[in-house]
PDB file of C-alpha atoms in Angstrom:
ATOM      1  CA  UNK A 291     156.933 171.100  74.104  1.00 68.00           C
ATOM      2  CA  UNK A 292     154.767 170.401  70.867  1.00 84.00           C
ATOM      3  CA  UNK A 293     151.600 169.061  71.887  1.00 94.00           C
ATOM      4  CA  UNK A 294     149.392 166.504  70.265  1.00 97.00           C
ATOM      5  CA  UNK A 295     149.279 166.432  66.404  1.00 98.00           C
ATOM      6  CA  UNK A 296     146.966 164.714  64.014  1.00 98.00           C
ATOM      7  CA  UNK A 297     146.969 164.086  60.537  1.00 98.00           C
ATOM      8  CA  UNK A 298     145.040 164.827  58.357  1.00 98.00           C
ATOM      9  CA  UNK A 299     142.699 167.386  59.793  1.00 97.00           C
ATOM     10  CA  UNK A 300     140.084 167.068  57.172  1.00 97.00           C
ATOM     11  CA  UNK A 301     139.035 163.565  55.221  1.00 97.00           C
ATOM     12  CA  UNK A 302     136.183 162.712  52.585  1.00 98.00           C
ATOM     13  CA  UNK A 303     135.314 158.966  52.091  1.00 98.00           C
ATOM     14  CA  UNK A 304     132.789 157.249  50.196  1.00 98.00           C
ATOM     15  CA  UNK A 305     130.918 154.224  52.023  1.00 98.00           C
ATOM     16  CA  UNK A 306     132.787 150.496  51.639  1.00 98.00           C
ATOM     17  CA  UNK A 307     136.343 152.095  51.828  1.00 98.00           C
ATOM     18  CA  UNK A 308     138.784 152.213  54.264  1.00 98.00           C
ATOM     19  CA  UNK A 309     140.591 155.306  55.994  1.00 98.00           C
ATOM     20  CA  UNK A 310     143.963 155.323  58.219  1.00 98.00           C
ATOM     21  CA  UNK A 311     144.352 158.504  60.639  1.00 98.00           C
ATOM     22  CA  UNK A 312     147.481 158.701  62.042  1.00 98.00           C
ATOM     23  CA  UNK A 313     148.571 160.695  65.830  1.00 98.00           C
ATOM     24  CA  UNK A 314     151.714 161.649  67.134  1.00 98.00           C
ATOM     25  CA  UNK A 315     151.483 161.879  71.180  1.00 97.00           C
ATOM     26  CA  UNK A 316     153.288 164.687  73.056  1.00 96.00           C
ATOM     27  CA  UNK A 317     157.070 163.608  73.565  1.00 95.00           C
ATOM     28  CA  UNK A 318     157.293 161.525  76.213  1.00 93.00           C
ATOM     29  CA  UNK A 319     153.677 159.764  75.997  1.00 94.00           C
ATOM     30  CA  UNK A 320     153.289 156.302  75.911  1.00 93.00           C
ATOM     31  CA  UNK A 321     149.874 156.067  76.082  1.00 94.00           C
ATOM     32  CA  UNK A 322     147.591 156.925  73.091  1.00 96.00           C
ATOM     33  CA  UNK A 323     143.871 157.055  73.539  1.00 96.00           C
ATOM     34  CA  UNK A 324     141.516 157.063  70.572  1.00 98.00           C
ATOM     35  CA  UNK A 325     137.904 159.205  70.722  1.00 97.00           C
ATOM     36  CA  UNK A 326     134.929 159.498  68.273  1.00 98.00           C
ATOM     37  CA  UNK A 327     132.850 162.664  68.830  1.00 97.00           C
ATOM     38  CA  UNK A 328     129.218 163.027  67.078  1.00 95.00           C
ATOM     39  CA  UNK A 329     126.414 165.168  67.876  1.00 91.00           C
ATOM     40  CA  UNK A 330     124.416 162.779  68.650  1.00 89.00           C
ATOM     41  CA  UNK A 331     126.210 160.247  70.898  1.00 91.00           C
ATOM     42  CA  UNK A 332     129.034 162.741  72.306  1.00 92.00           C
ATOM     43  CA  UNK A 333     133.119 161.546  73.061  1.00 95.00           C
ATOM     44  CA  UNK A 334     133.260 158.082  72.998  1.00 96.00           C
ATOM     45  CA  UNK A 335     136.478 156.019  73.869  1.00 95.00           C
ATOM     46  CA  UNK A 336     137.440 153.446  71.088  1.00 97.00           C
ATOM     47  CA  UNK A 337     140.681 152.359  72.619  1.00 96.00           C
ATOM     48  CA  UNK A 338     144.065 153.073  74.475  1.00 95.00           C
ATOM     49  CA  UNK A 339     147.256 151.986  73.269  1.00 96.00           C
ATOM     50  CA  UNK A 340     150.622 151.623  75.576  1.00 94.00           C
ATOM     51  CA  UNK A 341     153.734 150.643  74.397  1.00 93.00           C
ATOM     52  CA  UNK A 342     152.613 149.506  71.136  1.00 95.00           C
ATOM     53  CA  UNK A 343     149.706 147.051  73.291  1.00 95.00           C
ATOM     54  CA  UNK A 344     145.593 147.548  73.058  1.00 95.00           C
ATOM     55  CA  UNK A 345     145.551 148.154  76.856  1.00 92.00           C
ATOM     56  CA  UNK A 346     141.309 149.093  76.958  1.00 92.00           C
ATOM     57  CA  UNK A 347     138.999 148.659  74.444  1.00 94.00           C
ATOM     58  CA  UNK A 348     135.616 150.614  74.064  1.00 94.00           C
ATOM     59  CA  UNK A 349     132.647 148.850  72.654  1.00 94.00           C
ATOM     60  CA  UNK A 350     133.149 149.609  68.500  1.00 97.00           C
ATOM     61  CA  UNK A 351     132.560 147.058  66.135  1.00 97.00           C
ATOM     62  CA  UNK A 352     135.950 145.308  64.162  1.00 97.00           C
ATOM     63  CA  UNK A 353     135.944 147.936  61.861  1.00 98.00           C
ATOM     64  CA  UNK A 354     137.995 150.170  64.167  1.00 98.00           C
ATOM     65  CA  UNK A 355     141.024 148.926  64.523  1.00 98.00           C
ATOM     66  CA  UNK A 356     144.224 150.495  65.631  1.00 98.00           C
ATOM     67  CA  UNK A 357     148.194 150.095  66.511  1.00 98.00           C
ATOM     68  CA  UNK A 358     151.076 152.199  67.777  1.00 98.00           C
ATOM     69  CA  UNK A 359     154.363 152.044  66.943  1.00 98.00           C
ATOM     70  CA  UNK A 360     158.065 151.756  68.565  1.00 96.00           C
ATOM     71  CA  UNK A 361     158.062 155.739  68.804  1.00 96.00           C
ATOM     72  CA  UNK A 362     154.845 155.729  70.138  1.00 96.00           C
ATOM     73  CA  UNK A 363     152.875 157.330  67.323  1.00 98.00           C
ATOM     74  CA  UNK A 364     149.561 155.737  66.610  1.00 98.00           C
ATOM     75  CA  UNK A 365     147.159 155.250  63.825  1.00 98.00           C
ATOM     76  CA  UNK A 366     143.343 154.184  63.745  1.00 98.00           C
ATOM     77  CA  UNK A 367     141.657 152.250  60.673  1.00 98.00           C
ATOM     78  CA  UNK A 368     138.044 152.188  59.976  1.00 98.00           C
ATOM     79  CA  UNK A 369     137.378 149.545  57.457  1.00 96.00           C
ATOM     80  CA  UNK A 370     134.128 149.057  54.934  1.00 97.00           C
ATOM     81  CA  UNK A 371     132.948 152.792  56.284  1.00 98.00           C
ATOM     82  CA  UNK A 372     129.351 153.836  56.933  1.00 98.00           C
ATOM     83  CA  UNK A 373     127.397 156.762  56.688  1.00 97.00           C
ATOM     84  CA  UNK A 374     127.691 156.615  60.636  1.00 97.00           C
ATOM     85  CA  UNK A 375     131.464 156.905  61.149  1.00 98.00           C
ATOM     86  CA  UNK A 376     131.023 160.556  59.601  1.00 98.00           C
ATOM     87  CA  UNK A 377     132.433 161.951  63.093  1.00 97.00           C
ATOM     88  CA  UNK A 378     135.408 164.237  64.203  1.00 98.00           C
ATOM     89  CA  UNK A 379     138.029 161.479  65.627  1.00 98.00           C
ATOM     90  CA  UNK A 380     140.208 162.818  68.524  1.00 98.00           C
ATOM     91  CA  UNK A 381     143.353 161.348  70.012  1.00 98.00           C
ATOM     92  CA  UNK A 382     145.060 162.027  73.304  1.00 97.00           C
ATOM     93  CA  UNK A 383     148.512 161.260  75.152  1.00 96.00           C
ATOM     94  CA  UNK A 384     149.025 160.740  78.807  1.00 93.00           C
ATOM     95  CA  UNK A 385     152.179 160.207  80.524  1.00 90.00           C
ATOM     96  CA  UNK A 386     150.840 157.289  81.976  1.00 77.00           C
ATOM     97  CA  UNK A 387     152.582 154.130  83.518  1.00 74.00           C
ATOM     98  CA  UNK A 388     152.185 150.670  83.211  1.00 72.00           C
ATOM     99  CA  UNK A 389     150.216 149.466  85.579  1.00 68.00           C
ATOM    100  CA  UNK A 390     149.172 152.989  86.681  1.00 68.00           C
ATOM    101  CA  UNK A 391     145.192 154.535  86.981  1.00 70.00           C
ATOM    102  CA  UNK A 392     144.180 157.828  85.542  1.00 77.00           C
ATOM    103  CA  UNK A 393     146.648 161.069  84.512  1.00 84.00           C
ATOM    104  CA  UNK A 394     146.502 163.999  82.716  1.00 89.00           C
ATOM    105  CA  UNK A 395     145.049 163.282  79.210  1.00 91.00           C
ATOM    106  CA  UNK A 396     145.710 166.000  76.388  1.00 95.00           C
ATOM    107  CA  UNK A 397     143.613 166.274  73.093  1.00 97.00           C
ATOM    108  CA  UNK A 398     145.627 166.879  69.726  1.00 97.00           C
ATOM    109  CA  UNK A 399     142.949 168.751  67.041  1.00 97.00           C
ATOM    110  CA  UNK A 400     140.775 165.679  65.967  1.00 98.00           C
ATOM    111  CA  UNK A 401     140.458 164.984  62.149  1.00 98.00           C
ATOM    112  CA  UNK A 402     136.803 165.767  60.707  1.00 97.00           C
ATOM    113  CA  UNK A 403     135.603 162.542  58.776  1.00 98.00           C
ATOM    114  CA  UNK A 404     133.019 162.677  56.186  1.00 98.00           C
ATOM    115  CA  UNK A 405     131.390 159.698  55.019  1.00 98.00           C
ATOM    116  CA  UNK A 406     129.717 159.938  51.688  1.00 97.00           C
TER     117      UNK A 406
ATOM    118  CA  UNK B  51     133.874 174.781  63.159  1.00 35.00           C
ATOM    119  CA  UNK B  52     132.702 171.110  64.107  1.00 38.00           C
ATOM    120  CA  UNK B  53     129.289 170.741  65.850  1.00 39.00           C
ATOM    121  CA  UNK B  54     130.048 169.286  69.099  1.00 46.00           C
ATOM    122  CA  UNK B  55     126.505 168.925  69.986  1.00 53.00           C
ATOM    123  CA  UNK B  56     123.558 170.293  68.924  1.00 55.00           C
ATOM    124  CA  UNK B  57     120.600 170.184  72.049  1.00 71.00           C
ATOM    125  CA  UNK B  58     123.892 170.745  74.704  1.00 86.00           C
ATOM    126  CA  UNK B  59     122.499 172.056  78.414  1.00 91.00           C
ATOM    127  CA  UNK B  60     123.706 176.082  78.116  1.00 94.00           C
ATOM    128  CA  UNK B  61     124.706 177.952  81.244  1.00 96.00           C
ATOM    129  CA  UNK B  62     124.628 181.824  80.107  1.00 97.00           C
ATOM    130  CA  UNK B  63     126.405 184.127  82.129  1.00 97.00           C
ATOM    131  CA  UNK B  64     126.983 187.862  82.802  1.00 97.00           C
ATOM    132  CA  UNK B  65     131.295 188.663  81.907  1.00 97.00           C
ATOM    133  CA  UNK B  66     132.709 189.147  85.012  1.00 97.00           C
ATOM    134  CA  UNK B  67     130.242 187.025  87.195  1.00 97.00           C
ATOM    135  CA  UNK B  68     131.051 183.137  88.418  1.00 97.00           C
ATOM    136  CA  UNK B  69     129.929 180.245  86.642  1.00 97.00           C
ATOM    137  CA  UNK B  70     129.145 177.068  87.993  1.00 97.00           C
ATOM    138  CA  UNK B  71     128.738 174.328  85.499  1.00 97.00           C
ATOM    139  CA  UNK B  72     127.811 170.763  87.138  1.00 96.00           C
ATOM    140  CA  UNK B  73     127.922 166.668  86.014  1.00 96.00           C
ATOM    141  CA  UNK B  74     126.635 163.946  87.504  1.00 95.00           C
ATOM    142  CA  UNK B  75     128.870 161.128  87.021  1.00 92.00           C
ATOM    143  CA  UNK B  76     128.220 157.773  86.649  1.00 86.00           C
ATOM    144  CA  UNK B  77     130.464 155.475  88.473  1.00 89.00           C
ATOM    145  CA  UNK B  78     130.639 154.947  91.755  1.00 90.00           C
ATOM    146  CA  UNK B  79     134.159 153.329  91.065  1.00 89.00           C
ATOM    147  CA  UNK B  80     135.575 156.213  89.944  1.00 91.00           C
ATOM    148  CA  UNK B  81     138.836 157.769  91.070  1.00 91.00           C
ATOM    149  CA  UNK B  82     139.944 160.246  88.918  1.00 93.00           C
ATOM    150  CA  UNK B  83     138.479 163.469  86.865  1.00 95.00           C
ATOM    151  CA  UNK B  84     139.371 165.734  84.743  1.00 96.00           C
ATOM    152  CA  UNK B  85     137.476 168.935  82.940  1.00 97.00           C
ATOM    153  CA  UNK B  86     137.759 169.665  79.768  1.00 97.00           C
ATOM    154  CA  UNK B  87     136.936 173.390  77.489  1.00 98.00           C
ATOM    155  CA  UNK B  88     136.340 173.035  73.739  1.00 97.00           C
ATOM    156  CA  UNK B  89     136.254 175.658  71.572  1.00 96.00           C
ATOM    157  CA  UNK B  90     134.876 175.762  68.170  1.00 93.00           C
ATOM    158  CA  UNK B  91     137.415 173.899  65.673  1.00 90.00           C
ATOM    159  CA  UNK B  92     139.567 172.538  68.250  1.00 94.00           C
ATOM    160  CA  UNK B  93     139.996 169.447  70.687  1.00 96.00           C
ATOM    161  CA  UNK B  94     138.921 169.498  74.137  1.00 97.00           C
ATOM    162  CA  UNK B  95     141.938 171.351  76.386  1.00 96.00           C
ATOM    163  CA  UNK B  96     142.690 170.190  79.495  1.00 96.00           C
ATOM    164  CA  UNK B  97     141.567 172.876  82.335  1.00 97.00           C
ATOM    165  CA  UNK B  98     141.782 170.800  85.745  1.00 97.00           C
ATOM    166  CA  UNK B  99     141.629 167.406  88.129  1.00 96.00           C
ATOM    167  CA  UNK B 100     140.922 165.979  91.194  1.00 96.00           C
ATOM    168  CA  UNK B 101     141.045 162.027  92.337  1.00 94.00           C
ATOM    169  CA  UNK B 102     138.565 160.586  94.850  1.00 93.00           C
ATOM    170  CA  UNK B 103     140.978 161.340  97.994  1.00 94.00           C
ATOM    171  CA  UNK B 104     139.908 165.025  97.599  1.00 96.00           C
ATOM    172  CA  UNK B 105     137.247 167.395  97.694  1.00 97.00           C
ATOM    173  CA  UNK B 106     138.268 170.317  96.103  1.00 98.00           C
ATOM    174  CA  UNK B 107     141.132 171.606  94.154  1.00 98.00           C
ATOM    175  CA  UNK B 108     141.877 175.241  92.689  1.00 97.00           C
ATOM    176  CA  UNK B 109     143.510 176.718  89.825  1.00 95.00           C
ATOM    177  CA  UNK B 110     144.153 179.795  87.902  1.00 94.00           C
ATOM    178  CA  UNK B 111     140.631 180.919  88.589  1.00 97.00           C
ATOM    179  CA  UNK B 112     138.865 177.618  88.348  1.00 98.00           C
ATOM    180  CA  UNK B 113     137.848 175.041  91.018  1.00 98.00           C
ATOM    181  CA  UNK B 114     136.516 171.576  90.762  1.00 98.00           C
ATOM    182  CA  UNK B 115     134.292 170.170  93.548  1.00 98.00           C
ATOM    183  CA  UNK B 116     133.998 166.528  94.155  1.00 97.00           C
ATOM    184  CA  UNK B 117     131.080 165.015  96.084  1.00 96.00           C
ATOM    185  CA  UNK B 118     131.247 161.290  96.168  1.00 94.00           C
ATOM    186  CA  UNK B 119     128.150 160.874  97.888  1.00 95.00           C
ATOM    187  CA  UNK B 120     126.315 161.842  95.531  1.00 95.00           C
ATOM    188  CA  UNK B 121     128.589 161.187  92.561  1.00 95.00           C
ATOM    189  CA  UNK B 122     128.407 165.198  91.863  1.00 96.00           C
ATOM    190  CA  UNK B 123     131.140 167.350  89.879  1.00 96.00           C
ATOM    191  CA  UNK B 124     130.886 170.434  89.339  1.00 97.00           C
ATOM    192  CA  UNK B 125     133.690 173.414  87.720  1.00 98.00           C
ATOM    193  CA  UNK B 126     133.485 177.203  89.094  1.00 98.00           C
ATOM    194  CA  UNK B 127     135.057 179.736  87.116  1.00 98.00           C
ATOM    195  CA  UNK B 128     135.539 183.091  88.802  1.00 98.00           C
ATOM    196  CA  UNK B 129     135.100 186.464  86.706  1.00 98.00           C
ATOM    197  CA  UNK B 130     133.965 184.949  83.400  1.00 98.00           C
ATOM    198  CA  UNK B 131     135.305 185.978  80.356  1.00 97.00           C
ATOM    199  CA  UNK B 132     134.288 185.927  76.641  1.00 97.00           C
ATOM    200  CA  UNK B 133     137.049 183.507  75.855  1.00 97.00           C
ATOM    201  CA  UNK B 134     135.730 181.435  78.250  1.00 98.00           C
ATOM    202  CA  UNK B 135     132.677 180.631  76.096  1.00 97.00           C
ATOM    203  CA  UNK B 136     133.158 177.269  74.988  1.00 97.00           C
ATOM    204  CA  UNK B 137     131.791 173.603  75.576  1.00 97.00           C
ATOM    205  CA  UNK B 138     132.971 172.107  78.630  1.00 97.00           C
ATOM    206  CA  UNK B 139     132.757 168.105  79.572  1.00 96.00           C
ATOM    207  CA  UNK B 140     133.330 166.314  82.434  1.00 96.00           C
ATOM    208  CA  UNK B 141     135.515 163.144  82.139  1.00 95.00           C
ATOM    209  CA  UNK B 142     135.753 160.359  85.063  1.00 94.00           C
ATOM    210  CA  UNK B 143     138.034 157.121  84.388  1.00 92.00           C
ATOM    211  CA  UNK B 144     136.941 153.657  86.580  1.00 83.00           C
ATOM    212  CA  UNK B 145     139.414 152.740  89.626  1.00 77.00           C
ATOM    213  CA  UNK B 146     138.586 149.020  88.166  1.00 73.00           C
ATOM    214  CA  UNK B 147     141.436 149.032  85.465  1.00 72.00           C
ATOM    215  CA  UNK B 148     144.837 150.669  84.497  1.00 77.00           C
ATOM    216  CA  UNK B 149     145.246 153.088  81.592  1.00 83.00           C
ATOM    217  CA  UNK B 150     143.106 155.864  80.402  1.00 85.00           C
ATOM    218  CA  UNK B 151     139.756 154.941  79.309  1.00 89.00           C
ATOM    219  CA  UNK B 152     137.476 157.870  80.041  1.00 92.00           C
ATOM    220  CA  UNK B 153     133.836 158.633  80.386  1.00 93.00           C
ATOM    221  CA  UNK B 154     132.891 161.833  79.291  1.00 94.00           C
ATOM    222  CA  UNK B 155     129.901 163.407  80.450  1.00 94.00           C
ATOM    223  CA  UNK B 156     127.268 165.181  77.735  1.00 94.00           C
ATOM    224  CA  UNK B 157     129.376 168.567  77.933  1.00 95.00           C
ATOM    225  CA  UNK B 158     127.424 172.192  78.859  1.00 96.00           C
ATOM    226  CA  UNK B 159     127.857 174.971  76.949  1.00 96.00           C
ATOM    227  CA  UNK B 160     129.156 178.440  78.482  1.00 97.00           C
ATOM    228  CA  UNK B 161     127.886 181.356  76.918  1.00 97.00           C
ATOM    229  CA  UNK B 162     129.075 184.499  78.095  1.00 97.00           C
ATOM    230  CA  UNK B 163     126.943 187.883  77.629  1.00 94.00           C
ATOM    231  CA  UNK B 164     128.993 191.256  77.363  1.00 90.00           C
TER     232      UNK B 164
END
């Protein structure tokens, strides 16, 4: 079974624009979780998304948005960037079920986001 | 590869000796917990997990304690390898909502010495 994929791997923005990164969950997922790992301040949850609904919600600003799609696939947008979203974003599926607690959460590679 | 953090706790071990690398989680609420290994370059890979009703629980050479009193985790790996080197994190997810918002700890690094 193909595991978690992300695209693209690498990205270079300048500050003030906007970037979409897109993840396709392992077949079968329905639940897409979105991560930002720094240095600095670690993995951070931004949100989960279950059949194509924001189920949780970390504590981002606006600018990180997000949505998922009939076949599950997801994307995240980070409007007007800042030198601070430079970060490597991760996403993970879970075969989780509505109305379920905690499963199995697996990682696809992350895309490395450079803010300029 | 990506930096996944630069002042990270590091546990160096001997190959072939046992490594115990610990967390202290943060929420009494907590229910479920997973560790995580990631290598240079990659995202963090799933090694093992455990949910509040247990105390322990093997694997293919790994085992993950579980001390709610004092809200303790900790991840033993038996005859350490050099591919085990790698940053490892601790994740817990609340019992106070559905879905799969986790908490990951500060991660340790694993350095193992030939």
């Amino acid at each position: 079974k193909a595991g978690v994929t992300q695209t693209p791997r690498y990205l270079i923005k300048t500050r003030g624009q906007q970037v979409t990164l897109s993840c396709s969950p392992i077949s079968g997922h329905r639940s897409v979780s979105w991560y930002q790992q720094t240095p600095g301040q670690g993995l951070q949850f931004l949100f989960e998304y279950f059949s194509e609904t924001q189920r949780n919600k970390g504590n981002f600003p606006g600018r990180f948005s997000g949505r998922q799609f009939s076949n599950s696939r997801s994307e995240m947008n980070v409007s007007t960037l800042e030198l601070g979203d430079s970060a490597l974003y991760l996403c993970a599926s879970s075969f989780s079920l509505e109305g379920s607690g905690g499963r199995e959460q697996y990682f696809g590679p992350g895309t490395r986001l450079t803010v300029t | 590869g990506e930096s996944v953090g630069l002042h990270l706790p590091t546990l160096s071990v001997q190959e072939g000796d046992n490594s115990i690398i610990n967390c202290a989680y943060s929420n009494s609420a907590s229910d479920y917990f997973i560790w995580y290994k990631q290598e240079s370059g990659k995202g963090p890979q799933f090694i093992i997990d455990i949910r509040s009703n247990m105390d322990k629980r093997q694997g293919q050479r790994v085992t993950v304690l579980l001390n709610k009193t004092v809200k303790h985790l900790s991840l033993q790996i038996a005859a350490t390898q050099p591919g085990d080197s790698a940053v490892y994190f601790c994740a817990e997810k609340g019992a106070d909502n559905y879905g799969q918002n986790f908490v990951f700890g500060p991660g340790t690094r694993l350095s193992v010495l030939p």
